[in-house]
């Protein structure tokens, strides 16, 4: 601020001032006057500040609130002092031992479970293989039995003398069949002779009916391959059946069951 005009103003109002005061006093006076004037500018207009009632100002939120106090209670203080550090190391060691013990127990439990599962798998596999082997052996036995068919019956053995019964014969265009009824299973011998052509059968352990014993039975049949049939006792328990045949024929004979009978088939050579 320019002080010279003010000094000129004071000098104009009070002309004796330059004479009464020295230059230093003038300077001090001017400074005091300036300070007084400046103080008047900042003087309160509505009375003293001590008499004014304080205004209720709203509480402004703090941008950086002070940190809250930690809650009371046990806590871990790292590096507070030597005693707390030792306590912390002791707790960590105990926790490490507990973790190792828990891990060992868990490993043991898992090992037992795995061993049980593996054992069960081995047992199940062995049972399955045994069942498959048994089923395969059963199938093989069934296949062998089916390939063999029915078990062979032991050959029947004659039980005693059989009675010779009725004689039957018939022919078709290609063959002639002659049957002799028997009361039981017997053995027989067959032989072919010529002059005239004939085939005879000696039936072992047989006899003629009581009313025909000692007689010769001769029948002309006139079939395709058989001309006559003769039957008579040849010896004790031997009965001979003779078939007179044509020269150009062959024969086959067998004992058929249910009922037992001698079956002779005659036909032309193939």
mmCIF file with all atom_site columns, N, CA, C and O in Angstrom, residues 64-95:
data_model
loop_
_atom_site.group_PDB
_atom_site.id
_atom_site.type_symbol
_atom_site.label_atom_id
_atom_site.label_alt_id
_atom_site.label_comp_id
_atom_site.label_asym_id
_atom_site.label_entity_id
_atom_site.label_seq_id
_atom_site.pdbx_PDB_ins_code
_atom_site.Cartn_x
_atom_site.Cartn_y
_atom_site.Cartn_z
_atom_site.occupancy
_atom_site.B_iso_or_equiv
_atom_site.pdbx_formal_charge
_atom_site.auth_seq_id
_atom_site.auth_comp_id
_atom_site.auth_asym_id
_atom_site.auth_atom_id
_atom_site.pdbx_PDB_model_num
ATOM 1   N N  . UNK A 1 64 ? -10.537 -38.609 6.758  1.00 0.00 ? 64 UNK A N  1
ATOM 2   C CA . UNK A 1 64 ? -9.656  -39.685 7.242  1.00 0.00 ? 64 UNK A CA 1
ATOM 3   C C  . UNK A 1 64 ? -9.930  -39.894 8.720  1.00 0.00 ? 64 UNK A C  1
ATOM 4   O O  . UNK A 1 64 ? -9.310  -39.222 9.582  1.00 0.00 ? 64 UNK A O  1
ATOM 5   N N  . UNK A 1 65 ? -10.921 -40.718 9.088  1.00 0.00 ? 65 UNK A N  1
ATOM 6   C CA . UNK A 1 65 ? -11.249 -40.908 10.508 1.00 0.00 ? 65 UNK A CA 1
ATOM 7   C C  . UNK A 1 65 ? -10.087 -41.575 11.209 1.00 0.00 ? 65 UNK A C  1
ATOM 8   O O  . UNK A 1 65 ? -9.332  -42.347 10.632 1.00 0.00 ? 65 UNK A O  1
ATOM 9   N N  . UNK A 1 66 ? -9.957  -41.305 12.483 1.00 0.00 ? 66 UNK A N  1
ATOM 10  C CA . UNK A 1 66 ? -8.864  -41.938 13.237 1.00 0.00 ? 66 UNK A CA 1
ATOM 11  C C  . UNK A 1 66 ? -9.097  -43.435 13.335 1.00 0.00 ? 66 UNK A C  1
ATOM 12  O O  . UNK A 1 66 ? -10.232 -43.903 13.339 1.00 0.00 ? 66 UNK A O  1
ATOM 13  N N  . UNK A 1 67 ? -8.065  -44.213 13.388 1.00 0.00 ? 67 UNK A N  1
ATOM 14  C CA . UNK A 1 67 ? -8.230  -45.681 13.483 1.00 0.00 ? 67 UNK A CA 1
ATOM 15  C C  . UNK A 1 67 ? -8.909  -46.082 14.771 1.00 0.00 ? 67 UNK A C  1
ATOM 16  O O  . UNK A 1 67 ? -8.687  -45.485 15.830 1.00 0.00 ? 67 UNK A O  1
ATOM 17  N N  . UNK A 1 68 ? -9.798  -47.106 14.626 1.00 0.00 ? 68 UNK A N  1
ATOM 18  C CA . UNK A 1 68 ? -10.526 -47.581 15.804 1.00 0.00 ? 68 UNK A CA 1
ATOM 19  C C  . UNK A 1 68 ? -9.584  -48.334 16.717 1.00 0.00 ? 68 UNK A C  1
ATOM 20  O O  . UNK A 1 68 ? -8.607  -48.943 16.281 1.00 0.00 ? 68 UNK A O  1
ATOM 21  N N  . UNK A 1 69 ? -9.916  -48.317 17.980 1.00 0.00 ? 69 UNK A N  1
ATOM 22  C CA . UNK A 1 69 ? -9.105  -49.032 18.945 1.00 0.00 ? 69 UNK A CA 1
ATOM 23  C C  . UNK A 1 69 ? -9.310  -50.530 18.790 1.00 0.00 ? 69 UNK A C  1
ATOM 24  O O  . UNK A 1 69 ? -10.428 -50.971 18.535 1.00 0.00 ? 69 UNK A O  1
ATOM 25  N N  . UNK A 1 70 ? -8.286  -51.327 18.905 1.00 0.00 ? 70 UNK A N  1
ATOM 26  C CA . UNK A 1 70 ? -8.458  -52.789 18.787 1.00 0.00 ? 70 UNK A CA 1
ATOM 27  C C  . UNK A 1 70 ? -9.309  -53.310 19.933 1.00 0.00 ? 70 UNK A C  1
ATOM 28  O O  . UNK A 1 70 ? -9.265  -52.794 21.040 1.00 0.00 ? 70 UNK A O  1
ATOM 29  N N  . UNK A 1 71 ? -10.136 -54.359 19.665 1.00 0.00 ? 71 UNK A N  1
ATOM 30  C CA . UNK A 1 71 ? -10.986 -54.912 20.734 1.00 0.00 ? 71 UNK A CA 1
ATOM 31  C C  . UNK A 1 71 ? -10.137 -55.568 21.807 1.00 0.00 ? 71 UNK A C  1
ATOM 32  O O  . UNK A 1 71 ? -9.062  -56.112 21.554 1.00 0.00 ? 71 UNK A O  1
ATOM 33  N N  . UNK A 1 72 ? -10.683 -55.475 22.983 1.00 0.00 ? 72 UNK A N  1
ATOM 34  C CA . UNK A 1 72 ? -9.985  -56.093 24.109 1.00 0.00 ? 72 UNK A CA 1
ATOM 35  C C  . UNK A 1 72 ? -10.101 -57.602 24.041 1.00 0.00 ? 72 UNK A C  1
ATOM 36  O O  . UNK A 1 72 ? -11.134 -58.136 23.647 1.00 0.00 ? 72 UNK A O  1
ATOM 37  N N  . UNK A 1 73 ? -9.090  -58.326 24.431 1.00 0.00 ? 73 UNK A N  1
ATOM 38  C CA . UNK A 1 73 ? -9.111  -59.778 24.411 1.00 0.00 ? 73 UNK A CA 1
ATOM 39  C C  . UNK A 1 73 ? -7.771  -60.324 23.989 1.00 0.00 ? 73 UNK A C  1
ATOM 40  O O  . UNK A 1 73 ? -6.845  -59.579 23.652 1.00 0.00 ? 73 UNK A O  1
ATOM 41  N N  . UNK A 1 74 ? -7.663  -61.653 23.970 1.00 0.00 ? 74 UNK A N  1
ATOM 42  C CA . UNK A 1 74 ? -6.381  -62.262 23.584 1.00 0.00 ? 74 UNK A CA 1
ATOM 43  C C  . UNK A 1 74 ? -6.089  -62.043 22.120 1.00 0.00 ? 74 UNK A C  1
ATOM 44  O O  . UNK A 1 74 ? -6.971  -62.099 21.282 1.00 0.00 ? 74 UNK A O  1
ATOM 45  N N  . UNK A 1 75 ? -4.890  -61.800 21.794 1.00 0.00 ? 75 UNK A N  1
ATOM 46  C CA . UNK A 1 75 ? -4.479  -61.573 20.409 1.00 0.00 ? 75 UNK A CA 1
ATOM 47  C C  . UNK A 1 75 ? -3.014  -61.922 20.293 1.00 0.00 ? 75 UNK A C  1
ATOM 48  O O  . UNK A 1 75 ? -2.298  -62.020 21.296 1.00 0.00 ? 75 UNK A O  1
ATOM 49  N N  . UNK A 1 76 ? -2.620  -62.146 19.039 1.00 0.00 ? 76 UNK A N  1
ATOM 50  C CA . UNK A 1 76 ? -1.226  -62.435 18.754 1.00 0.00 ? 76 UNK A CA 1
ATOM 51  C C  . UNK A 1 76 ? -0.527  -61.141 18.371 1.00 0.00 ? 76 UNK A C  1
ATOM 52  O O  . UNK A 1 76 ? -0.939  -60.448 17.424 1.00 0.00 ? 76 UNK A O  1
ATOM 53  N N  . UNK A 1 77 ? 0.479   -60.804 19.095 1.00 0.00 ? 77 UNK A N  1
ATOM 54  C CA . UNK A 1 77 ? 1.241   -59.585 18.823 1.00 0.00 ? 77 UNK A CA 1
ATOM 55  C C  . UNK A 1 77 ? 2.604   -60.026 18.329 1.00 0.00 ? 77 UNK A C  1
ATOM 56  O O  . UNK A 1 77 ? 3.371   -60.672 19.064 1.00 0.00 ? 77 UNK A O  1
ATOM 57  N N  . UNK A 1 78 ? 2.885   -59.757 17.060 1.00 0.00 ? 78 UNK A N  1
ATOM 58  C CA . UNK A 1 78 ? 4.121   -60.207 16.451 1.00 0.00 ? 78 UNK A CA 1
ATOM 59  C C  . UNK A 1 78 ? 5.234   -59.221 16.787 1.00 0.00 ? 78 UNK A C  1
ATOM 60  O O  . UNK A 1 78 ? 5.128   -58.021 16.493 1.00 0.00 ? 78 UNK A O  1
ATOM 61  N N  . UNK A 1 79 ? 6.253   -59.765 17.370 1.00 0.00 ? 79 UNK A N  1
ATOM 62  C CA . UNK A 1 79 ? 7.417   -58.945 17.637 1.00 0.00 ? 79 UNK A CA 1
ATOM 63  C C  . UNK A 1 79 ? 7.235   -57.942 18.739 1.00 0.00 ? 79 UNK A C  1
ATOM 64  O O  . UNK A 1 79 ? 7.941   -56.937 18.776 1.00 0.00 ? 79 UNK A O  1
ATOM 65  N N  . UNK A 1 80 ? 6.245   -58.163 19.643 1.00 0.00 ? 80 UNK A N  1
ATOM 66  C CA . UNK A 1 80 ? 6.047   -57.209 20.725 1.00 0.00 ? 80 UNK A CA 1
ATOM 67  C C  . UNK A 1 80 ? 7.189   -57.275 21.714 1.00 0.00 ? 80 UNK A C  1
ATOM 68  O O  . UNK A 1 80 ? 7.799   -56.286 22.071 1.00 0.00 ? 80 UNK A O  1
ATOM 69  N N  . UNK A 1 81 ? 7.454   -58.516 22.178 1.00 0.00 ? 81 UNK A N  1
ATOM 70  C CA . UNK A 1 81 ? 8.559   -58.706 23.090 1.00 0.00 ? 81 UNK A CA 1
ATOM 71  C C  . UNK A 1 81 ? 9.065   -60.120 22.957 1.00 0.00 ? 81 UNK A C  1
ATOM 72  O O  . UNK A 1 81 ? 8.551   -60.913 22.176 1.00 0.00 ? 81 UNK A O  1
ATOM 73  N N  . UNK A 1 82 ? 10.014  -60.495 23.710 1.00 0.00 ? 82 UNK A N  1
ATOM 74  C CA . UNK A 1 82 ? 10.622  -61.820 23.631 1.00 0.00 ? 82 UNK A CA 1
ATOM 75  C C  . UNK A 1 82 ? 9.676   -62.905 24.100 1.00 0.00 ? 82 UNK A C  1
ATOM 76  O O  . UNK A 1 82 ? 9.600   -63.984 23.515 1.00 0.00 ? 82 UNK A O  1
ATOM 77  N N  . UNK A 1 83 ? 8.897   -62.651 25.139 1.00 0.00 ? 83 UNK A N  1
ATOM 78  C CA . UNK A 1 83 ? 7.964   -63.665 25.681 1.00 0.00 ? 83 UNK A CA 1
ATOM 79  C C  . UNK A 1 83 ? 6.882   -64.006 24.670 1.00 0.00 ? 83 UNK A C  1
ATOM 80  O O  . UNK A 1 83 ? 6.549   -65.171 24.449 1.00 0.00 ? 83 UNK A O  1
ATOM 81  N N  . UNK A 1 84 ? 6.306   -62.961 24.023 1.00 0.00 ? 84 UNK A N  1
ATOM 82  C CA . UNK A 1 84 ? 5.260   -63.236 23.030 1.00 0.00 ? 84 UNK A CA 1
ATOM 83  C C  . UNK A 1 84 ? 5.830   -63.996 21.838 1.00 0.00 ? 84 UNK A C  1
ATOM 84  O O  . UNK A 1 84 ? 5.180   -64.861 21.260 1.00 0.00 ? 84 UNK A O  1
ATOM 85  N N  . UNK A 1 85 ? 7.058   -63.706 21.416 1.00 0.00 ? 85 UNK A N  1
ATOM 86  C CA . UNK A 1 85 ? 7.679   -64.439 20.308 1.00 0.00 ? 85 UNK A CA 1
ATOM 87  C C  . UNK A 1 85 ? 7.866   -65.894 20.638 1.00 0.00 ? 85 UNK A C  1
ATOM 88  O O  . UNK A 1 85 ? 7.601   -66.771 19.824 1.00 0.00 ? 85 UNK A O  1
ATOM 89  N N  . UNK A 1 86 ? 8.300   -66.176 21.872 1.00 0.00 ? 86 UNK A N  1
ATOM 90  C CA . UNK A 1 86 ? 8.448   -67.579 22.258 1.00 0.00 ? 86 UNK A CA 1
ATOM 91  C C  . UNK A 1 86 ? 7.112   -68.285 22.280 1.00 0.00 ? 86 UNK A C  1
ATOM 92  O O  . UNK A 1 86 ? 6.984   -69.450 21.863 1.00 0.00 ? 86 UNK A O  1
ATOM 93  N N  . UNK A 1 87 ? 6.072   -67.638 22.775 1.00 0.00 ? 87 UNK A N  1
ATOM 94  C CA . UNK A 1 87 ? 4.732   -68.258 22.786 1.00 0.00 ? 87 UNK A CA 1
ATOM 95  C C  . UNK A 1 87 ? 4.256   -68.554 21.375 1.00 0.00 ? 87 UNK A C  1
ATOM 96  O O  . UNK A 1 87 ? 3.670   -69.611 21.105 1.00 0.00 ? 87 UNK A O  1
ATOM 97  N N  . UNK A 1 88 ? 4.506   -67.620 20.479 1.00 0.00 ? 88 UNK A N  1
ATOM 98  C CA . UNK A 1 88 ? 4.088   -67.848 19.092 1.00 0.00 ? 88 UNK A CA 1
ATOM 99  C C  . UNK A 1 88 ? 4.810   -69.045 18.482 1.00 0.00 ? 88 UNK A C  1
ATOM 100 O O  . UNK A 1 88 ? 4.211   -69.882 17.823 1.00 0.00 ? 88 UNK A O  1
ATOM 101 N N  . UNK A 1 89 ? 6.104   -69.153 18.679 1.00 0.00 ? 89 UNK A N  1
ATOM 102 C CA . UNK A 1 89 ? 6.843   -70.294 18.150 1.00 0.00 ? 89 UNK A CA 1
ATOM 103 C C  . UNK A 1 89 ? 6.350   -71.600 18.758 1.00 0.00 ? 89 UNK A C  1
ATOM 104 O O  . UNK A 1 89 ? 6.262   -72.624 18.082 1.00 0.00 ? 89 UNK A O  1
ATOM 105 N N  . UNK A 1 90 ? 6.012   -71.610 20.033 1.00 0.00 ? 90 UNK A N  1
ATOM 106 C CA . UNK A 1 90 ? 5.487   -72.831 20.668 1.00 0.00 ? 90 UNK A CA 1
ATOM 107 C C  . UNK A 1 90 ? 4.154   -73.245 20.058 1.00 0.00 ? 90 UNK A C  1
ATOM 108 O O  . UNK A 1 90 ? 3.923   -74.416 19.748 1.00 0.00 ? 90 UNK A O  1
ATOM 109 N N  . UNK A 1 91 ? 3.254   -72.273 19.848 1.00 0.00 ? 91 UNK A N  1
ATOM 110 C CA . UNK A 1 91 ? 1.955   -72.588 19.224 1.00 0.00 ? 91 UNK A CA 1
ATOM 111 C C  . UNK A 1 91 ? 2.127   -73.106 17.808 1.00 0.00 ? 91 UNK A C  1
ATOM 112 O O  . UNK A 1 91 ? 1.455   -74.045 17.374 1.00 0.00 ? 91 UNK A O  1
ATOM 113 N N  . UNK A 1 92 ? 3.034   -72.525 17.034 1.00 0.00 ? 92 UNK A N  1
ATOM 114 C CA . UNK A 1 92 ? 3.260   -72.981 15.660 1.00 0.00 ? 92 UNK A CA 1
ATOM 115 C C  . UNK A 1 92 ? 3.803   -74.401 15.639 1.00 0.00 ? 92 UNK A C  1
ATOM 116 O O  . UNK A 1 92 ? 3.406   -75.219 14.795 1.00 0.00 ? 92 UNK A O  1
ATOM 117 N N  . UNK A 1 93 ? 4.692   -74.735 16.574 1.00 0.00 ? 93 UNK A N  1
ATOM 118 C CA . UNK A 1 93 ? 5.230   -76.090 16.625 1.00 0.00 ? 93 UNK A CA 1
ATOM 119 C C  . UNK A 1 93 ? 4.145   -77.100 16.964 1.00 0.00 ? 93 UNK A C  1
ATOM 120 O O  . UNK A 1 93 ? 4.055   -78.183 16.378 1.00 0.00 ? 93 UNK A O  1
ATOM 121 N N  . UNK A 1 94 ? 3.276   -76.736 17.925 1.00 0.00 ? 94 UNK A N  1
ATOM 122 C CA . UNK A 1 94 ? 2.175   -77.642 18.279 1.00 0.00 ? 94 UNK A CA 1
ATOM 123 C C  . UNK A 1 94 ? 1.226   -77.838 17.102 1.00 0.00 ? 94 UNK A C  1
ATOM 124 O O  . UNK A 1 94 ? 0.768   -78.961 16.832 1.00 0.00 ? 94 UNK A O  1
ATOM 125 N N  . UNK A 1 95 ? 0.932   -76.748 16.391 1.00 0.00 ? 95 UNK A N  1
ATOM 126 C CA . UNK A 1 95 ? 0.061   -76.880 15.216 1.00 0.00 ? 95 UNK A CA 1
ATOM 127 C C  . UNK A 1 95 ? 0.709   -77.750 14.140 1.00 0.00 ? 95 UNK A C  1
ATOM 128 O O  . UNK A 1 95 ? 0.044   -78.546 13.469 1.00 0.00 ? 95 UNK A O  1
#
